[in-house]
Each structure stands twice: as C-alpha cells, then as structure tokens.
Coordinates of N, CA and C in Angstrom, one line a residue:
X30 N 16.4 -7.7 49.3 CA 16.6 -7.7 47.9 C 17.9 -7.0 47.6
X31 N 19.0 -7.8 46.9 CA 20.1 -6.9 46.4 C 20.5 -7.0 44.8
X32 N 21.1 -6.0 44.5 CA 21.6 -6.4 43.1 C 22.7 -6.6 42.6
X33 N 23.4 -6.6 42.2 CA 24.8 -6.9 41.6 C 25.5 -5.7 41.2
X34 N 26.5 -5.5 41.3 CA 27.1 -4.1 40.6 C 28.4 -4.4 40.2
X35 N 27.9 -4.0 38.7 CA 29.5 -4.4 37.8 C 30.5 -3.3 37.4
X36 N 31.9 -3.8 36.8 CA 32.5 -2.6 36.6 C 32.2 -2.9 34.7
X37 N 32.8 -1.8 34.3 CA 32.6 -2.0 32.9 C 33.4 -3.0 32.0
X38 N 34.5 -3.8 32.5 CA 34.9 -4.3 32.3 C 34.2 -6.0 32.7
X39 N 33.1 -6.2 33.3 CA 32.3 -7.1 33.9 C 32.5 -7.8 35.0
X40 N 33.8 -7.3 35.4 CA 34.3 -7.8 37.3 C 32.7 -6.8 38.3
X41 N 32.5 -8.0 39.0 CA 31.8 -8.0 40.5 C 32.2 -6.9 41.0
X42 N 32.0 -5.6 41.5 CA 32.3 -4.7 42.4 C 31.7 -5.1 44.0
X43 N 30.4 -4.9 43.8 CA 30.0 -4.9 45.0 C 28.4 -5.6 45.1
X44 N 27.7 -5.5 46.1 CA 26.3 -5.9 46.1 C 25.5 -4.7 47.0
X45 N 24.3 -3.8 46.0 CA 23.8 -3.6 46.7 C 22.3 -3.8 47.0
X46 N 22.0 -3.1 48.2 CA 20.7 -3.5 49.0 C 20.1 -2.6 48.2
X47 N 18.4 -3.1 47.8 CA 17.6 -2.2 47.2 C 16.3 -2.2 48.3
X48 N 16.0 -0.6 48.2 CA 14.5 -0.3 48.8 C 13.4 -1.4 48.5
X49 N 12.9 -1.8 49.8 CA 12.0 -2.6 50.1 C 10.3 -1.8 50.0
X50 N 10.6 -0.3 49.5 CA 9.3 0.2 49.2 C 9.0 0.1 47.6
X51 N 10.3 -0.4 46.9 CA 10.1 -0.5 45.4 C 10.3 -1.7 45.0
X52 N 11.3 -2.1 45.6 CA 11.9 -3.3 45.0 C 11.2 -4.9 45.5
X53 N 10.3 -4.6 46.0 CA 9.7 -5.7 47.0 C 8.1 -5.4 47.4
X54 N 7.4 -5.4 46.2 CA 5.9 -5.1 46.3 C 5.3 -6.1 45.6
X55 N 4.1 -6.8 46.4 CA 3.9 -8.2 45.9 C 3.0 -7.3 44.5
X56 N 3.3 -8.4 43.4 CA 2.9 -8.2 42.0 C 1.4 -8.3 42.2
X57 N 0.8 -7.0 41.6 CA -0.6 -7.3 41.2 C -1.0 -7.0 39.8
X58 N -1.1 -8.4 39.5 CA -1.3 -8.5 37.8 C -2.4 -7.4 37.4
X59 N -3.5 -7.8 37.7 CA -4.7 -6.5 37.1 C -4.1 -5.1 36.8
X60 N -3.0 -5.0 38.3 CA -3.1 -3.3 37.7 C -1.6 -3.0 36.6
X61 N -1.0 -4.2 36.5 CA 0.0 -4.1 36.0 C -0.7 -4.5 34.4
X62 N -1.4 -5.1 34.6 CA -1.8 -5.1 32.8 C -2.9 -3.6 32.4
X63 N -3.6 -3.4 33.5 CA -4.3 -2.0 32.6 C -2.8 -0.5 33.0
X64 N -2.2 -1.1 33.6 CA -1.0 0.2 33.2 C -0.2 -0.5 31.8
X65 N 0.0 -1.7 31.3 CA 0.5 -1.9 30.2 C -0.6 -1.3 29.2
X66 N -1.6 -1.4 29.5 CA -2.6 -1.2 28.5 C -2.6 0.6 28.0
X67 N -2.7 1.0 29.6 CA -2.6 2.8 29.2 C -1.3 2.9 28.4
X68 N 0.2 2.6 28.6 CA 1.1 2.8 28.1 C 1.1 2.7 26.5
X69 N 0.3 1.5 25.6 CA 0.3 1.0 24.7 C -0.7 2.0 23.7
X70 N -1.7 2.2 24.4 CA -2.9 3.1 23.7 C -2.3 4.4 23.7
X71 N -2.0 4.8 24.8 CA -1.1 6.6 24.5 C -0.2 6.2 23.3
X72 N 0.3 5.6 23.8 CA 1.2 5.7 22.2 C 0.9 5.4 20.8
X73 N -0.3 5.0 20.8 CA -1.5 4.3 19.6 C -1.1 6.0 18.7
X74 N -1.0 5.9 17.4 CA -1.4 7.2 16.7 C -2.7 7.0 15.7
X75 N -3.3 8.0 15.5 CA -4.5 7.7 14.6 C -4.2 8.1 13.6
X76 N -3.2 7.0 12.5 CA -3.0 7.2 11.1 C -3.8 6.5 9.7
X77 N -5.0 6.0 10.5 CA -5.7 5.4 9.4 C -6.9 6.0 8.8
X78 N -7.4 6.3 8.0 CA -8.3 6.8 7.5 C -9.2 6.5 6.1
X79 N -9.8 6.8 6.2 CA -10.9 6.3 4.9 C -11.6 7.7 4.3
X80 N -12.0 7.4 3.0 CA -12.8 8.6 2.6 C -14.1 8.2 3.0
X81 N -15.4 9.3 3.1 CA -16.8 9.3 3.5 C -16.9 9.3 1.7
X82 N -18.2 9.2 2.1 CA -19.1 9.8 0.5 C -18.8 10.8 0.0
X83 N -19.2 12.1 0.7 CA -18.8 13.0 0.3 C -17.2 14.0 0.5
X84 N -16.5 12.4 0.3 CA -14.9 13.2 0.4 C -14.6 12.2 -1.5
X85 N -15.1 11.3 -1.5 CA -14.6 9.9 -2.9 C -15.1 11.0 -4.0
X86 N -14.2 11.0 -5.2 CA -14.1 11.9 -6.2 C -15.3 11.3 -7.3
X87 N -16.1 12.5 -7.8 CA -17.4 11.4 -8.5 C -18.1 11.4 -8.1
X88 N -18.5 10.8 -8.7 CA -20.4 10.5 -8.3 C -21.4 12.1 -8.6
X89 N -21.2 12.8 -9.3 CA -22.3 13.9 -9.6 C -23.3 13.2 -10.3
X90 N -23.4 12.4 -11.2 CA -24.6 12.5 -12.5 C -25.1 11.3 -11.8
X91 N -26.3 11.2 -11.9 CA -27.1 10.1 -11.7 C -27.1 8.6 -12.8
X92 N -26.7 7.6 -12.0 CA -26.0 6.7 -12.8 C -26.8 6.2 -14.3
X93 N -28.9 6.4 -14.1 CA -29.4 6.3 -14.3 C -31.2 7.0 -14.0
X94 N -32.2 7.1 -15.2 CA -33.4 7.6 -14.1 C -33.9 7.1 -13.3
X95 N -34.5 7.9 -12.5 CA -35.3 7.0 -11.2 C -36.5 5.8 -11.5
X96 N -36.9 5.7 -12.5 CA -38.0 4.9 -13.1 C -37.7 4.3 -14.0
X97 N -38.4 3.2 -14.4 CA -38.4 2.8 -15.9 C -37.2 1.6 -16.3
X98 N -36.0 1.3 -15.6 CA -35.3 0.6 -15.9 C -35.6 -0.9 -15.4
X99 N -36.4 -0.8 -14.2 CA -36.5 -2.3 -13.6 C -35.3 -2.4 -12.4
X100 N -34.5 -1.5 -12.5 CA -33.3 -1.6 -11.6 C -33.4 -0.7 -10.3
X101 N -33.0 -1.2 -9.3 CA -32.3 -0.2 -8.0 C -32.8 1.0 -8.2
X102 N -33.0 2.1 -7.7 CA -32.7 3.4 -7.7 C -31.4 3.8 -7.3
X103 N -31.3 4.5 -7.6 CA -29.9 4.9 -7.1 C -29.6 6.4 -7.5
X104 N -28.9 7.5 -6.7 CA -28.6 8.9 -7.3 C -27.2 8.8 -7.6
X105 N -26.4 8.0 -6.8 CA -24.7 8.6 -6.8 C -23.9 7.0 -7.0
X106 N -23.2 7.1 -8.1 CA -22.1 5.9 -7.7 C -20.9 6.1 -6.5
X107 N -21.1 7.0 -6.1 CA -20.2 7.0 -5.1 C -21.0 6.5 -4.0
X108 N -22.0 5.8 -3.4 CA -22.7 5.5 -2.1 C -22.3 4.4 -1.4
X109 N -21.7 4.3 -0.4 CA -21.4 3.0 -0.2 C -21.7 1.9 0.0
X110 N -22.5 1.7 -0.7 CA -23.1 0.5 -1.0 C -22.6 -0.2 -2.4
X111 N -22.1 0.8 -3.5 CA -21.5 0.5 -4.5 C -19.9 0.2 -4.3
X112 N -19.2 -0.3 -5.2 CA -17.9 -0.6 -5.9 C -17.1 0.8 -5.9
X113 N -16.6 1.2 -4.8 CA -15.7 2.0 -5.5 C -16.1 3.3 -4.5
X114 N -17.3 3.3 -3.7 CA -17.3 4.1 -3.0 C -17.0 4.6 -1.6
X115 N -17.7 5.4 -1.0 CA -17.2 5.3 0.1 C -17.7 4.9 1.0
X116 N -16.8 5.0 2.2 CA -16.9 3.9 3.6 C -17.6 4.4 4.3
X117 N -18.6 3.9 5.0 CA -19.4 3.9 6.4 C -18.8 3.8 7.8
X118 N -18.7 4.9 8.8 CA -18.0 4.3 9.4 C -17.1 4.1 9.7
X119 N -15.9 4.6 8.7 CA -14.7 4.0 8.6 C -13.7 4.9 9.6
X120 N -12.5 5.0 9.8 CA -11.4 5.4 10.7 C -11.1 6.8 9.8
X121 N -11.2 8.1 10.6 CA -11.6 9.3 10.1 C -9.9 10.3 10.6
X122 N -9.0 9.6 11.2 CA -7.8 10.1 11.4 C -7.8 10.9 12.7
X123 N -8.6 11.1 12.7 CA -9.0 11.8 14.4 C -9.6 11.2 15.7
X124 N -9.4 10.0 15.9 CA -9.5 9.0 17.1 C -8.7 9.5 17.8
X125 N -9.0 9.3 19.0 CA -8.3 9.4 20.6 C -8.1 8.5 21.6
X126 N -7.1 7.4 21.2 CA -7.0 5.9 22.2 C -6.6 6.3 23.2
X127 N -6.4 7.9 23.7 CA -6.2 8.0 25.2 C -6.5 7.1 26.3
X128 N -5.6 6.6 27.2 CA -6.8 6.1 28.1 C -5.9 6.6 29.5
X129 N -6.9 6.7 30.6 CA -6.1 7.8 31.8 C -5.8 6.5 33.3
X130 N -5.3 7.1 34.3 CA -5.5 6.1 35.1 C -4.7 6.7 36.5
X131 N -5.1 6.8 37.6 CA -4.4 7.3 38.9 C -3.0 7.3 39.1
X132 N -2.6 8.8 39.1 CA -1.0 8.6 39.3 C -0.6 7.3 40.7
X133 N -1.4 7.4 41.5 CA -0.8 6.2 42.6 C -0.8 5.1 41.8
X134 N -1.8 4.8 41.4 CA -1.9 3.4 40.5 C -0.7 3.1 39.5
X135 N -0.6 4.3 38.9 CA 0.5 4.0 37.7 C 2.0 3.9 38.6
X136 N 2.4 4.8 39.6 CA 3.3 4.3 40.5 C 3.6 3.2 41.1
X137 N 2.4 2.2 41.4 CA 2.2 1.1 41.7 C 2.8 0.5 41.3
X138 N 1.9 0.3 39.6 CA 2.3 -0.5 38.6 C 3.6 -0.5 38.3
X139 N 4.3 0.3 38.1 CA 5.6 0.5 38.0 C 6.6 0.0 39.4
X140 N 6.5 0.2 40.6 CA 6.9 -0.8 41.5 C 6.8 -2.1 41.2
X141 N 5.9 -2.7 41.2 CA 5.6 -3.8 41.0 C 6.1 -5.0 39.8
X142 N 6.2 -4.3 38.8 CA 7.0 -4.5 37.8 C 8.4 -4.8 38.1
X143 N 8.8 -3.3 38.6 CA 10.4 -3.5 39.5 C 10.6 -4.4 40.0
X144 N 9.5 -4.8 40.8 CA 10.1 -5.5 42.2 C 9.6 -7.0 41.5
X145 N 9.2 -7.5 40.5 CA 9.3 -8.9 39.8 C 10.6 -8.6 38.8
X146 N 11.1 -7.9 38.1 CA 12.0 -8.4 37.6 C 13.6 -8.4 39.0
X147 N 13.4 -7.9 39.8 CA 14.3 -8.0 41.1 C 14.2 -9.1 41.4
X148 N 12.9 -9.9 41.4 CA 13.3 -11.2 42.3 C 13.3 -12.3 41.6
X149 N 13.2 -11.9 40.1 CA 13.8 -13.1 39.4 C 15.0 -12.9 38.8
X150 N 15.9 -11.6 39.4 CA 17.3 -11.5 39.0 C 17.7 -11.1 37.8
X151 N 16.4 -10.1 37.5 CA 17.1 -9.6 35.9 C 17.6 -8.4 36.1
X152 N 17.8 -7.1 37.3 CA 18.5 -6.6 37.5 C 19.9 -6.4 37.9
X153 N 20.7 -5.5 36.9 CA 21.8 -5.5 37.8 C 22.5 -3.9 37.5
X154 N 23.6 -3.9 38.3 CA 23.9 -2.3 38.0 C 25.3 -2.2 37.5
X155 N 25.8 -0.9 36.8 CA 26.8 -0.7 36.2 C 27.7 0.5 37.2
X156 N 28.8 -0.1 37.5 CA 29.1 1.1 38.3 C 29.5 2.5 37.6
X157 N 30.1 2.5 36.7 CA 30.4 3.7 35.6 C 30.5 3.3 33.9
X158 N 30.1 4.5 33.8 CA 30.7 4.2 32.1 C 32.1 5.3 32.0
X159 N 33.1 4.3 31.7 CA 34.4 5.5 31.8 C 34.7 6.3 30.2
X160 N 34.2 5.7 29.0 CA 34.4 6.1 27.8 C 33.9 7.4 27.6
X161 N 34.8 8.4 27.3 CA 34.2 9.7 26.6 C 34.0 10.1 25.3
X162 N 34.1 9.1 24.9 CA 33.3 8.6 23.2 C 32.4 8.4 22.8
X163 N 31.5 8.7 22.0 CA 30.6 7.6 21.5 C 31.1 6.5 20.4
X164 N 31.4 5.1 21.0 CA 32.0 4.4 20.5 C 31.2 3.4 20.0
X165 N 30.5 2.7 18.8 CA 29.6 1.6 19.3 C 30.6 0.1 19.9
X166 N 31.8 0.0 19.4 CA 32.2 -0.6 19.6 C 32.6 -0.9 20.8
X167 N 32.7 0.3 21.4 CA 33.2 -0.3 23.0 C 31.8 -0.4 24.0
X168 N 31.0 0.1 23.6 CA 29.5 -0.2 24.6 C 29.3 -1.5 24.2
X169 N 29.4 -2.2 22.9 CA 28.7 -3.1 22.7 C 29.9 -4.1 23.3
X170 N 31.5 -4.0 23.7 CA 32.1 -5.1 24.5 C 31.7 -4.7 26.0
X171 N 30.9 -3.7 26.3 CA 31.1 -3.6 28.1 C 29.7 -4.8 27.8
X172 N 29.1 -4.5 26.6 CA 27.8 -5.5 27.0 C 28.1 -6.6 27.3
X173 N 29.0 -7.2 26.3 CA 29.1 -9.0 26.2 C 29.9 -9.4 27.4
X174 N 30.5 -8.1 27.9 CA 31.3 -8.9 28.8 C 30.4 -9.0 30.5
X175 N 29.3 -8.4 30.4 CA 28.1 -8.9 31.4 C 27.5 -9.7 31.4
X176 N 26.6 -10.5 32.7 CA 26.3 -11.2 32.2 C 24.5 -11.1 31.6
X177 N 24.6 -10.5 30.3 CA 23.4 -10.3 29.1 C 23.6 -11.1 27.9
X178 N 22.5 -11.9 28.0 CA 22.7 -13.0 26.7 C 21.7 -12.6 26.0
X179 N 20.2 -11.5 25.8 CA 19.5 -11.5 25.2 C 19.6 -9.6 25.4
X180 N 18.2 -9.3 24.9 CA 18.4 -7.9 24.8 C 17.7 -7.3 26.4
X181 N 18.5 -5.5 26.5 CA 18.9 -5.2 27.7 C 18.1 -3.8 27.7
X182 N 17.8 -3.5 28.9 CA 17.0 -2.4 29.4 C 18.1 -1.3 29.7
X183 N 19.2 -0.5 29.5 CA 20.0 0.4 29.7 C 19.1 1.8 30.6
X184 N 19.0 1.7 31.8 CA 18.5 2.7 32.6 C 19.3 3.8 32.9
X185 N 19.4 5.5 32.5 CA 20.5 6.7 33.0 C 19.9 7.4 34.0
X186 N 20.8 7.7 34.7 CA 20.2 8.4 35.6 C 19.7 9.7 35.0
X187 N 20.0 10.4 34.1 CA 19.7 11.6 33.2 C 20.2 11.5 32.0
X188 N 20.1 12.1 30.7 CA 20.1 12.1 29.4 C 21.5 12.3 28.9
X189 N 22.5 11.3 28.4 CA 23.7 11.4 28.3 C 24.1 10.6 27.1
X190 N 24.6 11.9 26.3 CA 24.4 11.8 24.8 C 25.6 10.8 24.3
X191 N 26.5 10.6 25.1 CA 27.8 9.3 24.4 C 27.0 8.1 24.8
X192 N 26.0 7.9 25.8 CA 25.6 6.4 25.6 C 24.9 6.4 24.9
X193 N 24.2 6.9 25.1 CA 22.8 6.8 23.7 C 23.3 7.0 22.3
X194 N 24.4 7.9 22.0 CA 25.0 7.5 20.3 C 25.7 6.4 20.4
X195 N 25.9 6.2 21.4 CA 27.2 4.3 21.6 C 26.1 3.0 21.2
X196 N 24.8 3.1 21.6 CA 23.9 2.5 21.9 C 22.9 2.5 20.9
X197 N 22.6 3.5 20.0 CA 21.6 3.5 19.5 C 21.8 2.7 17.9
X198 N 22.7 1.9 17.4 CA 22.5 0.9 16.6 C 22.9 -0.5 17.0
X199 N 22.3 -0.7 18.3 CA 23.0 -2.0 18.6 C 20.9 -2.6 19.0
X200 N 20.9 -3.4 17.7 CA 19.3 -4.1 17.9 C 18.8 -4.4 19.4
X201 N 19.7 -5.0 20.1 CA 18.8 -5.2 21.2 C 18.8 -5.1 22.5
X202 N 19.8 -3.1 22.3 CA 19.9 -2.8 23.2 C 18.8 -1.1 23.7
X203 N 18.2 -0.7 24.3 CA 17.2 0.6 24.2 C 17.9 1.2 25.8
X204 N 17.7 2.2 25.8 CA 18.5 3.1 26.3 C 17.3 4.3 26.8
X205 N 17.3 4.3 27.9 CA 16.1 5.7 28.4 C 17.0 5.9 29.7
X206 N 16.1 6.8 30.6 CA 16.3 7.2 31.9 C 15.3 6.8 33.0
X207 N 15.4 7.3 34.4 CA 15.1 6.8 35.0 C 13.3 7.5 35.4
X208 N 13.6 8.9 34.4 CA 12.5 9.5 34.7 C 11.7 9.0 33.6
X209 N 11.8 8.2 32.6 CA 11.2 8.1 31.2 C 10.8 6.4 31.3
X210 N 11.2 5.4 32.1 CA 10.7 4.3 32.3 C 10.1 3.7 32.5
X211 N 9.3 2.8 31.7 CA 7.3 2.3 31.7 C 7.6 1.2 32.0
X212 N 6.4 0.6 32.4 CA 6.4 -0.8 32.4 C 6.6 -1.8 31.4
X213 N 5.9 -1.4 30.3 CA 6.2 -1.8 29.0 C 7.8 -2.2 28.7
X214 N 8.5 -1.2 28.9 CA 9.7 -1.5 28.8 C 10.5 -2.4 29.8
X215 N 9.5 -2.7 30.8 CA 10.7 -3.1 32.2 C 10.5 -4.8 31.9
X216 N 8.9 -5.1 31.1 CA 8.5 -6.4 31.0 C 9.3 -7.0 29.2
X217 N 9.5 -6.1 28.3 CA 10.0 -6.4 27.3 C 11.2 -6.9 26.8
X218 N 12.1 -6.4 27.9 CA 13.7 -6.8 28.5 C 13.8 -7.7 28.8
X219 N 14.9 -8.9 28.4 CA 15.1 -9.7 29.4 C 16.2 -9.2 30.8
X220 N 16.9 -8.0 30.2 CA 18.0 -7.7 31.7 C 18.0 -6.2 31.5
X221 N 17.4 -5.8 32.8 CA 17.8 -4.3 33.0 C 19.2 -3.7 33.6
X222 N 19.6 -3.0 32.7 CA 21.2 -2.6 33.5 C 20.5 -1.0 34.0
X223 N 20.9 -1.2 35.3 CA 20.5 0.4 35.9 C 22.3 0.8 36.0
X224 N 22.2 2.1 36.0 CA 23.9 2.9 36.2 C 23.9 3.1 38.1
X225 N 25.0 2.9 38.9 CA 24.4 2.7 39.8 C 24.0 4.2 40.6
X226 N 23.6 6.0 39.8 CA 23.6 6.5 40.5 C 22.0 6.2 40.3
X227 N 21.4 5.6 39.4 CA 19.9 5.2 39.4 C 19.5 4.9 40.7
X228 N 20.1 4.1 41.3 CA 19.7 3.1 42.6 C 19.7 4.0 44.1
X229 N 20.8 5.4 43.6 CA 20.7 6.2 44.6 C 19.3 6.9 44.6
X230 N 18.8 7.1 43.3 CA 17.3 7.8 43.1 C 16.4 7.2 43.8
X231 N 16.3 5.9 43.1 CA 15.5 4.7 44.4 C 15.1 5.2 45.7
X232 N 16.3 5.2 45.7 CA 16.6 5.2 47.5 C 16.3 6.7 47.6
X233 N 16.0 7.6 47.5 CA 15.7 9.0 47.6 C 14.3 8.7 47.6
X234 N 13.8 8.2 46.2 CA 11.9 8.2 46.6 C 11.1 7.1 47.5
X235 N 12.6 6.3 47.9 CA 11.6 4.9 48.8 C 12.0 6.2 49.9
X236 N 12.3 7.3 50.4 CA 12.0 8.1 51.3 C 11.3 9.3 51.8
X237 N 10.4 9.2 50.6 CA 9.9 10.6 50.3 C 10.0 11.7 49.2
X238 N 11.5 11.3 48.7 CA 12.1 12.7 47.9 C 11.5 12.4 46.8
X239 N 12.3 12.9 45.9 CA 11.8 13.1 44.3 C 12.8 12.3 43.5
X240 N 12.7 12.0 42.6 CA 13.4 11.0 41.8 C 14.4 12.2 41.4
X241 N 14.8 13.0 40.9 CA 15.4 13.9 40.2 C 15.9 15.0 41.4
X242 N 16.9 15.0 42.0 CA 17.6 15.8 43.8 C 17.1 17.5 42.6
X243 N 16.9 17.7 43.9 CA 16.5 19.7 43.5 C 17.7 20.2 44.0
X244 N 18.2 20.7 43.2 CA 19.6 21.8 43.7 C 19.1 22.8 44.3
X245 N 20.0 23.4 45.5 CA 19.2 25.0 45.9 C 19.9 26.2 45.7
X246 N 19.9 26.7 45.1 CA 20.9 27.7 45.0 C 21.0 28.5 46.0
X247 N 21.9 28.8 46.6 CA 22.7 30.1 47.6 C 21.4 31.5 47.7
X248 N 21.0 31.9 48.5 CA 20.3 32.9 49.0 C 21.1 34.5 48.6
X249 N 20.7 35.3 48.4 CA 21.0 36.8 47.6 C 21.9 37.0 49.0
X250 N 22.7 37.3 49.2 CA 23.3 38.1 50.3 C 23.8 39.6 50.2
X251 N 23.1 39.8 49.5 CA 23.2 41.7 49.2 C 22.2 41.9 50.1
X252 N 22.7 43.4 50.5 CA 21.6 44.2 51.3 C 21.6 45.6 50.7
X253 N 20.0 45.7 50.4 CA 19.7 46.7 49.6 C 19.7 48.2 50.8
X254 N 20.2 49.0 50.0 CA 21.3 50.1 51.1 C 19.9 51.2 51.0
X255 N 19.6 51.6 52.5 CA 18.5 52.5 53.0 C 18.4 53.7 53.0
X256 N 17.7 54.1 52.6 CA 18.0 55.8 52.0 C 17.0 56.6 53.3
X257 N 18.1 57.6 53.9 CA 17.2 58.3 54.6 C 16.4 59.6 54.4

C-alpha cells in the first residue's frame, strides 16, 4: 500500500510505502460501527430537559372538592395528566450516553478504517506547509491545487496554530492531529491529507513505539562532592 506525497504547490514529490500493520487490516464492519457508535454517544450532551410535577409553577389549591361535582377527583392542576403540567418521565438533564469499549478494539477500529480509506485511495500526503502565516487565502489555493474535489480530513502531526487559523473558515475543510483522530472523522471525509511527518508516526507504532517520539533528556552529570 502506498500513498502519494505532494508539494504545496500540488506537484508529485514522491510515493510512499505505508505500514501493512495499519494500513492493510481487512475491514470488520461490526466493530467499526460500535466504535462509530462509542464516538457519537461520548459526544451526545444531555441538554434536554423537562419539568417534574413538583418543579411546574402552580398547582397549590385544589382545582375543586373531592365530592359532589360528578367530576374526576383531582388535588393539583399541575399532574400530569392535565394541560399544562408536568412530564412523566421526561429527560431530567442528567443522562449519561457514555458508552465504553476495549482499547484493542478501538485501535482496531481505527486501523481498519485507515486501511479502507487507503485502498480506495483517499489518502494522500502533504510534504510541507511552507507559509508562516495564517493566511486563509493561501491554504485554501494549496487545497484546490490537490487533487480534493469535496471536503478534506487535514491530519498534524501536533497542534499548529497557522494551519488551523488558515483553515478554520474554510466549510469543508476540519483540521485535527494525529493523536485526536476517530473514526467518525476518517469515514466523514471524502480525502484525508496526512502532513508527511504523520506517516513517520505510523511507522513508529506499526513497530511498537508510541505515536508521539518521547524525547530523553541528557542525564545530570554533576557529581555530588563527598564530605569526609
């Protein structure tokens, strides 16, 4: 499996080979739709709500006495059974659509995802962004001059504030990183543009490592002086 790598200007640079532990894992629908499904519900908020009975304003006096009318009983116009009262039941603003599911699994899912839009060629890579601007103007000509005819998955390798201001009024382009990318997003795109040090990450965890390289800093080389 390879992908394409452009310059910003939209000339061919090069082709490269992508990890066959990511990029090439036969699709399995089931677990790719209950990881769409976790993705969708975490992000669910619970802003709806209703009043109870005893939240609806009213209802103290008894509408009527208990006897003698020929009518219902009834104590409160607020019951909900009446016009105007409150809800049974109803959505109390405190719901939890959490839903959980095995980090291997969600890994999975997320491979798998990868490795179908790879083999129907909606990846490709950007070799640099050379602008030290946030321009919208000029992100939105590196776009047109790719080949992206609908809207685009913009993958960073880390959080880099001139694309994402270049980027963030252009409709149907969205912009994350490599550590922040769901499935949801990878299936919503029609073309993912990875930057190409993304693809070096790849290739770091199809070997074991960590998606994000750990720096080590230099060891103390003072020697604490011995008192006799």
């Amino acid at each position: 499996m390879q992908a394409t790598i452009y310059d910003h200007s939209g000339k061919e640079v090069e082709k490269l080979s992508l990890p066959g532990e990511i990029f090439a894992v036969a699709f399995n629908h089931d677990l790719v739709h209950r990881a769409l499904m976790r993705e969708l519900a975490n992000a669910r908020q619970a802003t709806k709500k209703t009043k109870k009975r005893s939240e609806v304003r009213g209802g103290g006096k008894k509408p009527w006495r208990q006897k003698g009318t020929g009518r219902a009983r009834c104590g409160s116009n607020r019951s909900p059974i009446w016009r105007g009262g409150g809800i049974t039941f109803g959505p109390t603003g405190e719901e939890n659509y959490q839903l959980r599911m095995n980090r291997k699994e969600a890994r999975k899912a997320l491979y798998c995802t990868l490795s179908k839009q790879a083999s129907e060629g909606r990846i490709i890579g950007l070799s640099e962004y050379p602008h030290t601007e946030a321009k919208t103007k000029q992100f939105a000509q590196m776009i047109s001059s790719l080949p992206i005819t609908r809207d685009v998955l913009v993958v960073l390798p880390e959080k880099n504030a001139i694309i994402q201001k270049s980027a963030r009024n252009l409709p149907h382009v969205k912009v994350t990183t490599s550590n922040d990318i769901s499935v949801a997003d990878l299936l919503k795109h029609d073309r993912i543009l990875f930057l190409k040090e993304v693809f070096a990450q790849w290739q770091r965890v199809a070997k074991g490592g960590s998606l994000v390289e750990q720096k080590t800093e230099p060891a103390d080389q003072t020697v604490a002086a011995v008192t006799k």
